[in-house]
Tab-separated table of C-alpha atoms and ligand atoms in Angstrom:
chain	number	residue	atom	x	y	z
A	1	VAL	CA	1.753	-16.419	-24.469
A	2	LYS	CA	1.216	-12.995	-26.103
A	3	TRP	CA	-2.311	-12.782	-24.786
A	4	LEU	CA	-1.242	-13.339	-21.207
A	5	GLY	CA	0.650	-9.802	-21.742
A	6	ASN	CA	3.348	-7.913	-21.007
A	7	ASN	CA	3.031	-8.516	-17.652
A	8	PHE	CA	2.517	-12.262	-16.566
A	9	THR	CA	5.719	-12.761	-19.506
A	10	HIS	CA	7.507	-10.599	-17.461
A	11	ASN	CA	6.475	-11.618	-14.058
A	12	LEU	CA	7.182	-15.064	-15.666
A	13	THR	CA	10.516	-14.657	-16.727
A	14	SER	CA	12.004	-13.032	-14.268
A	15	ARG	CA	10.944	-15.651	-12.163
A	16	LEU	CA	12.240	-19.110	-14.050
A	17	VAL	CA	15.796	-16.564	-14.174
A	18	ALA	CA	15.506	-16.256	-10.423
A	19	LEU	CA	15.419	-20.015	-10.240
A	20	ALA	CA	18.008	-20.750	-12.530
A	21	LEU	CA	20.889	-18.059	-10.853
A	22	PRO	CA	22.514	-18.338	-7.503
A	23	PRO	CA	19.981	-16.232	-5.442
A	24	ARG	CA	20.461	-12.459	-4.639
A	25	CYS	CA	19.124	-10.344	-2.722
A	26	ALA	CA	14.940	-8.464	-3.117
A	27	GLY	CA	16.260	-4.792	-2.118
A	28	CYS	CA	19.990	-4.409	-3.045
A	29	ASN	CA	20.369	-7.310	-5.479
A	30	SER	CA	23.364	-9.422	-4.104
A	31	LEU	CA	24.325	-11.956	-4.428
A	32	LEU	CA	23.542	-14.230	-1.505
A	33	THR	CA	25.711	-16.907	-0.239
A	34	GLU	CA	22.489	-18.847	1.328
A	35	PRO	CA	19.056	-19.331	-0.020
A	36	ALA	CA	17.514	-16.307	1.671
A	37	ARG	CA	15.317	-13.039	0.173
A	38	TRP	CA	17.086	-10.553	1.830
A	39	CYS	CA	21.145	-9.873	2.108
A	40	PRO	CA	21.997	-9.299	6.198
A	41	ASP	CA	22.464	-5.610	5.873
A	42	CYS	CA	18.898	-4.719	3.775
A	43	TRP	CA	17.069	-7.224	6.721
A	44	ARG	CA	18.532	-5.111	9.828
A	45	GLU	CA	17.742	-1.687	8.169
A	46	LEU	CA	14.233	-3.064	7.360
A	47	ALA	CA	13.559	-4.484	10.524
A	48	ILE	CA	14.537	-0.427	11.858
A	49	ALA	CA	11.800	0.546	9.654
A	50	PHE	CA	9.135	-1.661	10.721
A	51	GLY	CA	9.962	-1.282	14.420
A	52	LYS	CA	9.602	2.698	14.213
A	53	PRO	CA	6.811	3.578	16.458
A	54	CYS	CA	3.007	5.002	14.570
A	55	CYS	CA	-0.274	5.911	16.070
A	56	PRO	CA	-2.310	2.965	15.231
A	57	SER	CA	-4.993	5.821	13.925
A	58	CYS	CA	-3.108	7.565	11.368
A	59	ALA	CA	0.330	5.897	10.968
A	60	SER	CA	1.756	8.953	11.552
A	61	PRO	CA	5.250	8.699	14.086
A	62	ILE	CA	5.571	8.485	17.850
A	63	GLY	CA	8.124	9.550	19.444
A	64	PRO	CA	10.369	8.731	21.646
A	65	PHE	CA	9.002	11.666	24.507
A	66	GLN	CA	5.630	11.045	22.923
A	67	SER	CA	2.449	8.453	24.546
A	68	LEU	CA	-0.652	7.897	22.961
A	69	ASN	CA	-4.076	9.368	24.968
A	70	PRO	CA	-6.298	7.008	26.165
A	71	LYS	CA	-8.364	6.036	23.433
A	72	ASN	CA	-4.997	5.168	21.450
A	73	ARG	CA	-4.504	7.909	19.155
A	74	CYS	CA	-2.094	10.797	18.639
A	75	ASN	CA	-2.658	14.209	19.750
A	76	ARG	CA	-2.631	14.951	15.880
A	77	CYS	CA	-5.678	12.557	14.940
A	78	LEU	CA	-7.831	13.553	17.796
A	79	LYS	CA	-9.695	16.324	16.611
A	80	PRO	CA	-11.252	15.719	13.378
A	81	PRO	CA	-12.975	12.836	13.382
A	82	HIS	CA	-10.577	10.910	9.809
A	83	PRO	CA	-12.807	8.165	8.021
A	84	VAL	CA	-10.333	5.543	8.483
A	85	SER	CA	-10.495	3.491	11.970
A	86	ALA	CA	-7.197	2.249	11.936
A	87	ILE	CA	-4.099	1.464	9.733
A	88	CYS	CA	-1.948	-1.453	9.721
A	89	ARG	CA	1.874	0.036	8.777
A	90	LEU	CA	4.270	-2.146	7.742
A	91	GLY	CA	7.252	0.452	7.739
A	92	THR	CA	8.786	3.652	7.696
A	93	TYR	CA	9.348	5.599	4.498
A	94	ASP	CA	12.912	4.969	3.736
A	95	GLY	CA	15.859	2.675	2.848
A	96	VAL	CA	15.471	-0.614	1.132
A	97	LEU	CA	11.710	-0.490	2.130
A	98	SER	CA	11.149	2.469	-0.118
A	99	ASP	CA	14.208	1.014	-2.369
A	100	VAL	CA	11.625	-1.770	-2.739
A	101	ILE	CA	8.663	0.342	-3.633
A	102	CYS	CA	9.839	2.213	-5.911
A	103	ASN	CA	11.706	-0.510	-7.980
A	104	LEU	CA	8.038	-2.021	-8.316
A	105	LYS	CA	5.988	1.313	-9.416
A	106	TYR	CA	9.060	2.446	-11.723
A	107	ASN	CA	11.136	-0.926	-12.315
A	108	ARG	CA	8.050	-3.382	-11.986
A	109	ASN	CA	9.923	-5.472	-10.071
A	110	ILE	CA	6.996	-7.483	-8.971
A	111	TYR	CA	9.269	-10.535	-7.034
A	112	SER	CA	10.792	-7.512	-4.292
A	113	GLY	CA	6.874	-5.786	-4.254
A	114	GLU	CA	5.351	-9.612	-3.763
A	115	LEU	CA	7.860	-10.626	-1.151
A	116	ILE	CA	7.309	-6.521	0.709
A	117	ALA	CA	3.569	-7.515	0.244
A	118	ASP	CA	4.129	-10.636	2.450
A	119	LEU	CA	5.589	-8.862	5.417
A	120	LEU	CA	2.570	-6.469	5.515
A	121	ALA	CA	0.317	-9.485	5.480
A	122	GLU	CA	2.135	-10.869	8.639
A	123	LYS	CA	1.540	-7.831	10.771
A	124	LEU	CA	-1.974	-7.027	9.327
A	125	ALA	CA	-2.592	-10.449	11.295
A	126	ASP	CA	-1.510	-9.215	14.152
A	127	GLN	CA	-4.286	-6.878	13.903
A	128	GLY	CA	-6.764	-7.230	16.123
A	129	TRP	CA	-9.656	-5.751	13.806
A	130	LEU	CA	-8.731	-8.037	10.701
A	131	GLY	CA	-11.588	-9.943	11.695
A	132	GLU	CA	-13.812	-7.775	10.558
A	133	ILE	CA	-12.501	-7.159	7.289
A	134	GLU	CA	-15.339	-8.060	4.528
A	135	GLY	CA	-12.875	-7.457	1.673
A	136	LEU	CA	-9.541	-5.566	0.341
A	137	CYS	CA	-9.966	-2.678	-1.388
A	138	PRO	CA	-7.093	-1.197	-3.816
A	139	VAL	CA	-6.356	2.353	-4.104
A	140	PRO	CA	-6.565	2.442	-7.620
A	141	MET	CA	-4.210	5.021	-9.685
A	142	HIS	CA	-6.011	6.760	-12.671
A	143	TRP	CA	-5.907	4.681	-16.451
A	144	THR	CA	-3.195	7.350	-18.386
A	145	ARG	CA	-1.206	6.238	-15.568
A	146	HIS	CA	-1.856	2.633	-15.292
A	147	LEU	CA	-0.967	2.966	-19.322
A	148	LEU	CA	2.569	4.254	-18.521
A	149	ARG	CA	3.350	2.108	-16.078
A	150	ARG	CA	1.997	-1.147	-17.513
A	151	LEU	CA	1.644	-2.381	-14.211
A	152	ASP	CA	-1.076	-2.072	-10.967
A	153	HIS	CA	1.273	-1.541	-8.098
A	154	THR	CA	-1.977	-1.570	-5.444
A	155	ARG	CA	-3.956	-4.531	-7.132
A	156	ILE	CA	-0.053	-6.633	-6.630
A	157	ILE	CA	0.124	-5.903	-2.679
A	158	ALA	CA	-3.924	-6.502	-2.865
A	159	ASP	CA	-3.623	-9.519	-4.921
A	160	ARG	CA	-0.495	-10.735	-1.834
A	161	LEU	CA	-2.703	-9.898	1.005
A	162	SER	CA	-5.577	-12.014	-0.020
A	163	ARG	CA	-4.132	-14.724	-0.790
A	164	HIS	CA	-2.535	-14.563	3.260
A	165	THR	CA	-6.167	-13.569	4.481
A	166	HIS	CA	-8.168	-15.297	1.909
A	167	LEU	CA	-10.445	-12.186	2.045
A	168	PRO	CA	-11.381	-11.101	-1.670
A	169	VAL	CA	-10.164	-8.057	-3.771
A	170	LEU	CA	-13.273	-5.486	-4.666
A	171	PRO	CA	-11.786	-2.968	-6.724
A	172	ALA	CA	-14.854	-0.599	-6.240
A	173	LEU	CA	-12.921	2.393	-6.592
A	174	ARG	CA	-11.933	3.805	-9.394
A	175	ARG	CA	-10.159	7.785	-10.653
A	176	ARG	CA	-12.482	9.604	-12.169
A	177	ARG	CA	-9.682	12.182	-12.943
A	178	SER	CA	-5.732	12.214	-13.540
A	179	THR	CA	-3.846	14.076	-10.888
A	180	PRO	CA	-0.890	15.926	-10.789
A	181	PRO	CA	1.472	13.571	-8.854
A	182	GLN	CA	1.304	15.273	-4.922
A	183	VAL	CA	4.870	15.490	-4.256
A	184	GLY	CA	5.824	18.647	-2.556
A	185	LEU	CA	2.091	19.829	-2.287
A	186	SER	CA	1.588	20.928	1.486
A	187	ALA	CA	-1.066	18.801	3.337
A	188	LEU	CA	-4.113	21.539	2.372
A	189	ALA	CA	-3.012	21.617	-1.013
A	190	ARG	CA	-2.612	17.762	-1.564
A	191	ARG	CA	-6.280	17.824	-0.081
A	192	GLU	CA	-7.464	20.117	-2.868
A	193	ASN	CA	-5.548	18.206	-5.627
A	194	ILE	CA	-7.490	15.125	-4.704
A	195	LYS	CA	-10.683	16.043	-3.566
A	196	ASP	CA	-13.439	14.166	-5.494
A	197	ALA	CA	-10.671	12.243	-7.495
A	198	PHE	CA	-11.995	8.853	-7.001
A	199	ALA	CA	-15.885	7.228	-7.828
A	200	ILE	CA	-17.196	4.279	-6.927
A	201	LYS	CA	-17.178	1.229	-9.700
A	202	LYS	CA	-21.436	0.735	-10.362
A	203	ARG	CA	-21.181	-2.896	-9.739
A	204	TRP	CA	-19.958	-3.331	-6.297
A	205	PRO	CA	-22.655	-2.431	-3.205
A	206	LEU	CA	-21.235	-1.554	-0.484
A	207	GLU	CA	-24.009	-1.181	1.944
A	208	GLY	CA	-23.120	-1.737	5.213
A	209	THR	CA	-19.895	-3.581	4.619
A	210	THR	CA	-16.002	-2.785	6.314
A	211	LEU	CA	-13.297	-2.527	3.708
A	212	CYS	CA	-9.535	-2.295	3.969
A	213	LEU	CA	-8.003	0.182	1.598
A	214	VAL	CA	-4.837	-0.903	0.137
A	215	ASP	CA	-2.170	1.384	-0.787
A	216	ASP	CA	2.137	1.875	-1.490
A	217	VAL	CA	2.786	4.752	0.455
A	218	MET	CA	1.272	7.475	2.761
A	219	THR	CA	2.542	11.078	3.079
A	220	THR	CA	0.268	13.553	4.706
A	221	GLY	CA	-3.490	10.796	4.539
A	222	ALA	CA	-4.938	13.244	2.193
A	223	THR	CA	-4.933	10.670	-0.751
A	224	LEU	CA	-6.562	7.392	1.526
A	225	PHE	CA	-9.186	9.263	3.785
A	226	GLU	CA	-10.555	10.684	0.408
A	227	ALA	CA	-10.734	7.197	-0.703
A	228	ALA	CA	-12.282	6.575	2.629
A	229	ARG	CA	-14.695	9.037	2.218
A	230	THR	CA	-15.706	8.082	-1.364
A	231	LEU	CA	-16.335	4.532	-0.038
A	232	LYS	CA	-18.021	5.917	3.038
A	233	HIS	CA	-20.526	8.202	0.444
A	234	ALA	CA	-22.065	4.868	-1.241
A	235	GLY	CA	-22.488	2.913	1.745
A	236	ALA	CA	-19.520	1.535	3.648
A	237	LYS	CA	-19.914	1.249	7.040
A	238	THR	CA	-16.028	1.129	8.341
A	239	ILE	CA	-13.246	1.140	6.715
A	240	TYR	CA	-9.235	0.376	7.484
A	241	ALA	CA	-6.271	0.242	6.257
A	242	ALA	CA	-2.827	-1.317	5.079
A	243	ILE	CA	-0.122	0.525	3.646
A	244	LEU	CA	3.441	-0.637	2.419
A	245	ALA	CA	5.265	2.659	4.387
A	246	ARG	CA	4.558	6.235	5.713
A	247	ALA	CA	6.597	8.988	4.681
A	248	GLU	CA	7.949	10.604	7.563
A	249	LYS	CA	8.538	14.266	6.277
A	250	LEU	CA	6.870	15.858	3.147
B	1	LIG	ZN1	20.302	-6.297	0.441
B	2	LIG	ZN1	-2.593	9.627	15.044
């Protein structure tokens, strides 16, 4: 099965091993006494991360004494008209949710990543705008990073969402240049860092389409908004986004 590539065999092996052994928690890998995907501790932590309120427009956290204005937006995203109409965010970037995302990206734990994408799909199904979406567009990484990681995590998430929503995956974006990691940069520096980083692959006609960007973690939104701007430049009409997590601090 060499021609099927590393990811496939890795994935298949881990699935077979998972079937043969007693079930383990997809979050902390502890042994489970009954058939389940998450242990009670991890599930409790995930439920807290999922339950934290956020602005439906920019996914930034909403404190207990904050309220949304009549346009259903927080005060932060009222002034500059940002290019994403609404964001479906699964949870906050901490605890088990961040562990699962890191394990997907850096340890190629596809099994847990797919389970968490299934939960994002459930949340996406509740969004009133889901019916408008014509395609899912994963936010790409540069090919050099893809080569290093040997896995395209946003594509894995998008494929999983596609399975549930029956929407096509449209990998219309590509990274034009390899950008230094955004970690540790200020919001302004992030925007500069990511500017013009994306381009459209020629074969995708996007004129008038409504698309949903798919990404793992959103911090300031610089990457997500730049990707949305690129799609809109190419003629896309409306952009929504589905993300696994929003980081609450820089
Ligand atoms: Zn666990
Ligand atoms: Zn907002």
